[in-house]
Short mmCIF file of C-alpha atoms in Angstrom, two decimals:
data_model
loop_
_atom_site.label_atom_id
_atom_site.label_comp_id
_atom_site.label_asym_id
_atom_site.label_seq_id
_atom_site.Cartn_x
_atom_site.Cartn_y
_atom_site.Cartn_z
CA UNK A 1 94.60 99.79 111.28
CA UNK A 2 95.28 99.20 107.62
CA UNK A 3 97.32 96.32 106.31
CA UNK A 4 101.05 96.78 105.95
CA UNK A 5 104.26 97.12 107.86
CA UNK A 6 104.30 99.86 110.49
CA UNK A 7 107.06 102.38 109.98
CA UNK A 8 106.30 104.94 112.68
CA UNK A 9 103.93 105.37 115.59
CA UNK A 10 100.66 107.22 115.17
CA UNK A 11 101.10 108.53 118.71
CA UNK A 12 104.03 110.72 117.81
CA UNK A 13 103.92 114.43 118.61
CA UNK A 14 102.23 116.55 115.97
CA UNK A 15 103.10 120.19 116.63
CA UNK A 16 101.80 121.39 113.26
CA UNK A 17 98.27 120.33 114.18
CA UNK A 18 98.44 121.40 117.84
CA UNK A 19 97.20 118.18 119.38
CA UNK A 20 94.40 117.47 116.90
CA UNK A 21 93.78 113.88 115.86
CA UNK A 22 95.95 112.86 112.95
CA UNK A 23 94.31 112.76 109.56
CA UNK A 24 94.89 109.64 107.47
CA UNK A 25 96.23 110.21 103.96
CA UNK A 26 95.68 107.15 101.77
CA UNK A 27 97.85 107.54 98.68
CA UNK A 28 97.39 105.18 95.73
CA UNK A 29 100.68 105.52 93.83
CA UNK A 30 99.86 103.32 90.85
CA UNK A 31 101.07 101.56 88.94
CA UNK A 32 100.15 102.98 85.52
CA UNK A 33 97.09 101.62 83.79
CA UNK A 34 95.79 99.82 86.86
CA UNK A 35 92.84 101.49 88.57
CA UNK A 36 94.18 105.00 89.35
CA UNK A 37 92.06 106.94 86.86
CA UNK A 38 89.20 104.54 87.41
CA UNK A 39 89.20 105.17 91.16
CA UNK A 40 89.23 108.93 90.56
CA UNK A 41 86.18 108.50 88.32
CA UNK A 42 84.39 106.59 91.07
CA UNK A 43 84.97 109.45 93.49
CA UNK A 44 83.87 112.05 90.96
CA UNK A 45 80.66 110.28 89.93
CA UNK A 46 79.54 109.08 93.35
CA UNK A 47 77.28 111.11 95.64
CA UNK A 48 79.86 113.68 96.72
CA UNK A 49 77.74 115.06 99.56
CA UNK A 50 77.25 111.65 101.13
CA UNK A 51 80.82 110.53 100.49
CA UNK A 52 82.24 113.68 102.06
CA UNK A 53 80.96 112.45 105.42
CA UNK A 54 83.55 109.68 105.27
CA UNK A 55 86.51 110.93 103.31
CA UNK A 56 87.83 113.80 101.22
CA UNK A 57 89.27 113.23 97.77
CA UNK A 58 92.29 115.23 96.64
CA UNK A 59 91.05 115.83 93.11
CA UNK A 60 93.22 115.70 89.97
CA UNK A 61 92.85 119.47 89.63
CA UNK A 62 93.95 120.06 93.24
CA UNK A 63 96.89 117.74 92.69
CA UNK A 64 98.02 119.61 89.59
CA UNK A 65 97.69 123.04 91.19
CA UNK A 66 99.10 122.28 94.64
CA UNK A 67 101.23 119.15 94.62
CA UNK A 68 102.55 118.14 91.21
CA UNK A 69 105.56 120.53 91.06
CA UNK A 70 106.75 119.22 94.44
CA UNK A 71 106.13 115.56 93.61
CA UNK A 72 108.01 115.88 90.29
CA UNK A 73 111.04 117.69 91.74
CA UNK A 74 114.33 115.74 91.75
CA UNK A 75 117.20 118.20 92.36
CA UNK A 76 117.82 118.59 96.13
CA UNK A 77 117.55 122.40 96.14
CA UNK A 78 114.46 122.27 93.95
CA UNK A 79 112.88 119.56 96.12
CA UNK A 80 113.26 121.60 99.29
CA UNK A 81 111.73 124.75 97.81
CA UNK A 82 108.84 123.04 96.03
CA UNK A 83 107.96 120.72 98.90
CA UNK A 84 107.88 123.65 101.29
CA UNK A 85 105.64 125.53 98.85
CA UNK A 86 103.28 122.54 98.70
CA UNK A 87 103.14 122.31 102.50
CA UNK A 88 102.02 125.93 102.74
CA UNK A 89 99.17 125.64 100.23
CA UNK A 90 95.66 125.99 101.60
CA UNK A 91 94.99 122.39 100.50
CA UNK A 92 97.69 120.87 102.71
CA UNK A 93 97.39 123.35 105.58
CA UNK A 94 93.65 122.78 105.74
CA UNK A 95 93.75 118.99 105.92
CA UNK A 96 93.66 118.91 109.72
CA UNK A 97 90.62 121.19 109.73
CA UNK A 98 88.36 118.96 107.64
CA UNK A 99 85.90 117.00 109.72
CA UNK A 100 84.79 113.74 108.15
CA UNK A 101 83.82 110.59 109.99
CA UNK A 102 87.03 108.67 109.41
CA UNK A 103 89.42 111.65 109.15
CA UNK A 104 90.49 110.24 105.81
CA UNK A 105 91.89 111.89 102.69
CA UNK A 106 92.43 109.93 99.47
CA UNK A 107 94.87 110.72 96.68
CA UNK A 108 94.81 108.47 93.61
CA UNK A 109 96.80 109.54 90.56
CA UNK A 110 98.17 107.37 87.78
CA UNK A 111 101.31 109.51 87.42
CA UNK A 112 102.58 109.70 90.99
CA UNK A 113 105.58 107.47 90.24
CA UNK A 114 106.41 108.90 86.81
CA UNK A 115 105.08 110.66 83.77
CA UNK A 116 103.17 108.57 81.26
CA UNK A 117 106.20 107.93 79.05
CA UNK A 118 108.69 106.99 81.78
CA UNK A 119 107.28 103.89 83.42
CA UNK A 120 110.51 101.96 82.86
CA UNK A 121 114.04 102.51 81.64
CA UNK A 122 116.56 99.80 80.77
CA UNK A 123 114.36 97.20 82.42
CA UNK A 124 113.91 99.18 85.68
CA UNK A 125 110.39 100.14 86.72
CA UNK A 126 109.97 103.82 87.69
CA UNK A 127 113.66 104.73 88.14
CA UNK A 128 112.76 108.04 89.88
CA UNK A 129 109.70 106.75 91.70
CA UNK A 130 111.45 106.62 95.08
CA UNK A 131 112.17 110.36 94.95
CA UNK A 132 108.52 111.09 94.30
CA UNK A 133 107.41 108.87 97.20
CA UNK A 134 109.90 110.60 99.48
CA UNK A 135 108.53 113.99 98.41
CA UNK A 136 104.97 112.88 99.14
CA UNK A 137 106.08 111.63 102.56
CA UNK A 138 107.53 115.04 103.36
CA UNK A 139 104.54 116.99 102.07
CA UNK A 140 102.14 115.07 104.34
CA UNK A 141 104.56 114.38 107.20
CA UNK A 142 102.25 115.85 109.83
CA UNK A 143 99.64 113.20 109.15
CA UNK A 144 99.28 109.42 109.08
CA UNK A 145 100.31 108.27 105.61
CA UNK A 146 99.33 104.97 104.00
CA UNK A 147 100.82 104.13 100.59
CA UNK A 148 99.15 101.58 98.33
CA UNK A 149 100.57 100.19 95.10
CA UNK A 150 98.94 97.69 92.73
CA UNK A 151 101.36 95.58 90.69
CA UNK A 152 100.60 92.84 88.18
CA UNK A 153 102.18 89.91 86.44
CA UNK A 154 104.01 91.18 83.38
CA UNK A 155 101.51 89.89 80.81
CA UNK A 156 98.70 91.68 82.63
CA UNK A 157 100.73 94.84 83.27
CA UNK A 158 101.72 95.29 79.62
CA UNK A 159 98.13 94.59 78.58
CA UNK A 160 97.02 97.50 80.80
CA UNK A 161 99.65 99.87 79.41
CA UNK A 162 100.78 101.35 76.13
CA UNK A 163 103.73 99.35 74.88
CA UNK A 164 105.82 98.79 71.77
CA UNK A 165 105.97 95.00 71.90
CA UNK A 166 105.70 93.58 68.39
CA UNK A 167 105.66 89.82 68.90
CA UNK A 168 104.95 87.27 71.58
CA UNK A 169 108.67 86.57 71.71
CA UNK A 170 109.32 90.19 72.76
CA UNK A 171 107.05 89.65 75.76
CA UNK A 172 108.48 86.20 76.44
CA UNK A 173 112.01 87.63 76.57
CA UNK A 174 110.93 90.13 79.25
CA UNK A 175 109.10 87.51 81.31
CA UNK A 176 112.04 85.08 81.21
CA UNK A 177 114.68 87.69 82.17
CA UNK A 178 114.53 87.61 85.97
CA UNK A 179 116.78 90.68 86.24
CA UNK A 180 114.48 92.87 84.15
CA UNK A 181 111.24 94.64 85.16
CA UNK A 182 111.43 93.48 88.76
CA UNK A 183 108.65 94.47 91.14
CA UNK A 184 110.83 93.36 94.05
CA UNK A 185 113.51 95.90 93.15
CA UNK A 186 110.93 98.68 92.78
CA UNK A 187 109.03 97.98 95.99
CA UNK A 188 112.17 97.64 98.07
CA UNK A 189 113.39 100.98 96.72
CA UNK A 190 110.08 102.70 97.37
CA UNK A 191 109.87 101.30 100.89
CA UNK A 192 113.33 102.65 101.76
CA UNK A 193 112.22 106.17 100.87
CA UNK A 194 108.63 106.08 102.17
CA UNK A 195 108.04 107.45 105.64
CA UNK A 196 104.58 106.11 106.38
CA UNK A 197 102.34 104.19 108.74
CA UNK A 198 101.87 101.40 106.23
CA UNK A 199 102.98 100.42 102.73
CA UNK A 200 100.53 98.03 101.12
CA UNK A 201 101.02 95.97 97.98
CA UNK A 202 98.15 94.49 96.01
CA UNK A 203 98.77 91.90 93.30
CA UNK A 204 96.80 91.56 90.09
CA UNK A 205 96.99 88.37 88.01
CA UNK A 206 94.50 89.18 85.24
CA UNK A 207 93.09 92.34 83.66
CA UNK A 208 91.00 94.37 86.06
CA UNK A 209 87.28 94.34 85.25
CA UNK A 210 85.39 94.94 88.50
CA UNK A 211 85.06 97.79 90.96
CA UNK A 212 84.32 95.77 94.10
CA UNK A 213 87.90 94.67 94.91
CA UNK A 214 89.07 98.29 94.77
CA UNK A 215 86.94 99.58 97.64
CA UNK A 216 89.01 97.66 100.17
CA UNK A 217 92.15 99.47 99.04
CA UNK A 218 91.08 102.74 100.65
CA UNK A 219 89.00 101.74 103.66
CA UNK A 220 89.56 99.65 106.76
CA UNK A 221 87.60 96.40 107.09
CA UNK A 222 84.11 97.21 108.32
CA UNK A 223 84.27 100.85 107.27
CA UNK A 224 80.83 102.26 106.53
CA UNK A 225 82.41 104.60 103.99
CA UNK A 226 83.14 101.93 101.41
CA UNK A 227 79.49 100.87 101.30
CA UNK A 228 78.79 104.11 99.47
CA UNK A 229 80.60 102.77 96.42
CA UNK A 230 77.37 101.34 95.10
CA UNK A 231 77.06 98.49 92.66
CA UNK A 232 75.20 100.87 90.37
CA UNK A 233 78.17 103.22 90.26
CA UNK A 234 80.45 100.29 89.58
CA UNK A 235 78.35 99.05 86.69
CA UNK A 236 78.39 102.51 85.15
CA UNK A 237 82.15 102.68 85.25
CA UNK A 238 83.37 99.18 84.50
CA UNK A 239 83.38 99.84 80.76
CA UNK A 240 85.94 102.59 81.38
CA UNK A 241 88.80 100.21 82.23
CA UNK A 242 91.50 100.73 79.62
CA UNK A 243 93.41 97.79 78.19
CA UNK A 244 96.01 97.93 75.44
CA UNK A 245 95.38 94.69 73.54
CA UNK A 246 98.43 92.92 72.22
CA UNK A 247 98.92 92.86 68.46
CA UNK A 248 99.68 89.17 68.83
CA UNK A 249 98.24 86.15 70.58
CA UNK A 250 99.62 85.38 74.03
CA UNK A 251 99.79 81.65 74.66
CA UNK A 252 98.46 80.09 77.84
CA UNK A 253 101.99 78.81 78.51
CA UNK A 254 103.40 82.35 78.50
CA UNK A 255 100.61 83.65 80.73
CA UNK A 256 101.27 80.78 83.13
CA UNK A 257 105.01 81.57 83.16
CA UNK A 258 104.23 85.23 83.80
CA UNK A 259 101.99 84.41 86.76
CA UNK A 260 104.52 81.94 88.15
CA UNK A 261 107.25 84.58 88.07
CA UNK A 262 104.86 87.06 89.70
CA UNK A 263 104.00 84.66 92.53
CA UNK A 264 107.69 84.08 93.16
CA UNK A 265 108.34 87.83 93.32
CA UNK A 266 105.49 88.37 95.77
CA UNK A 267 106.76 85.53 97.95
CA UNK A 268 110.22 87.11 97.86
CA UNK A 269 108.78 90.34 99.26
CA UNK A 270 107.33 88.44 102.20
CA UNK A 271 110.53 86.47 102.83
CA UNK A 272 113.03 89.32 102.45
CA UNK A 273 111.24 92.38 103.84
CA UNK A 274 108.30 90.78 105.67
CA UNK A 275 105.75 92.47 103.44
CA UNK A 276 102.48 90.62 102.96
CA UNK A 277 100.90 90.99 99.54
CA UNK A 278 97.11 91.01 99.15
CA UNK A 279 95.57 89.87 95.87
CA UNK A 280 92.78 91.66 94.00
CA UNK A 281 91.70 88.28 92.63
CA UNK A 282 92.63 84.82 94.03
CA UNK A 283 95.86 83.55 92.50
#
C-alpha cells in the first residue's frame, strides 16, 4: 500500500475489467519545474525492456494523443464528451490487459495541473487544477489511482520556475503574505475533487539535484522495480534539472522565513485534513 489517505476500497466491483486484478495508476501531477520532465527522462533513457517487467510508462506522446484534450476540458458538456473519448482509446482500454509484475502504470507530466503560463493567478496556485484532477480520476476510474504532488517552499519553487520577480523584496512580499500562494488551499481543493486510493504530498525545501529520492515516489517500499533506476542513469541525468536563477541575491533570512512558512503549511495539512507529508530531503 502506498502512503496517503485512503479514499475508496480497492476491493470494489470492477465491471469494466470483468474481475481482473486492478491496475495501479500512479499519477505525478507536478508541480511545475519539480521533477516531472526529469522523471519522464529517466523512464525514456532506462532499459525499457527490463523496466517493462515492472511498470508501464504513459509516454508524453501517448498523453498528448489520448489524454490531453480530456484533461484540459473545463466546460461540463465538453468534459463529458472528451473524457468518454479518452476512456475509449486503445491506451486506456488496454491498461487492464498489460501484464507487468506490479500491475503498475506511471504518468508523469509537468502540465497536468495547468499549462506552462498558468501556474498561478491572483496569488492562487493552479486555479483550474482541481478540474483536471477530477477529469483524470474519471478517465482511470476502473483502476486504482494514486496521485502524487511535489510542493516546495516558495523560494525553492520560484527558483525552479520561470518568474518575473525583479527584486528580493518582490519575493519577500510573496513569502510574508500568508493568504497568497498557499499550498494548503491548493491541496485541499485537489483532494476534494480527486477520487483515488491515495493522495500523497512530498515536500521540497531546497532545489532538487538528485535522482535517488524520486524513485520512492512511484514504487512501494521494497519494490524490486525501483532498483532498476540505476545510479549510472541518475548521474547521466542530474545535469538536466532546470533552475531559473534569481536576478538578485536571496538572503539566508528570507530562505529561512520561506522554509518556516512551508513547514507551518505542511503541519496544517496534517492537522486539518490528516494528510501526512513526506520530505524529499530532511527539513
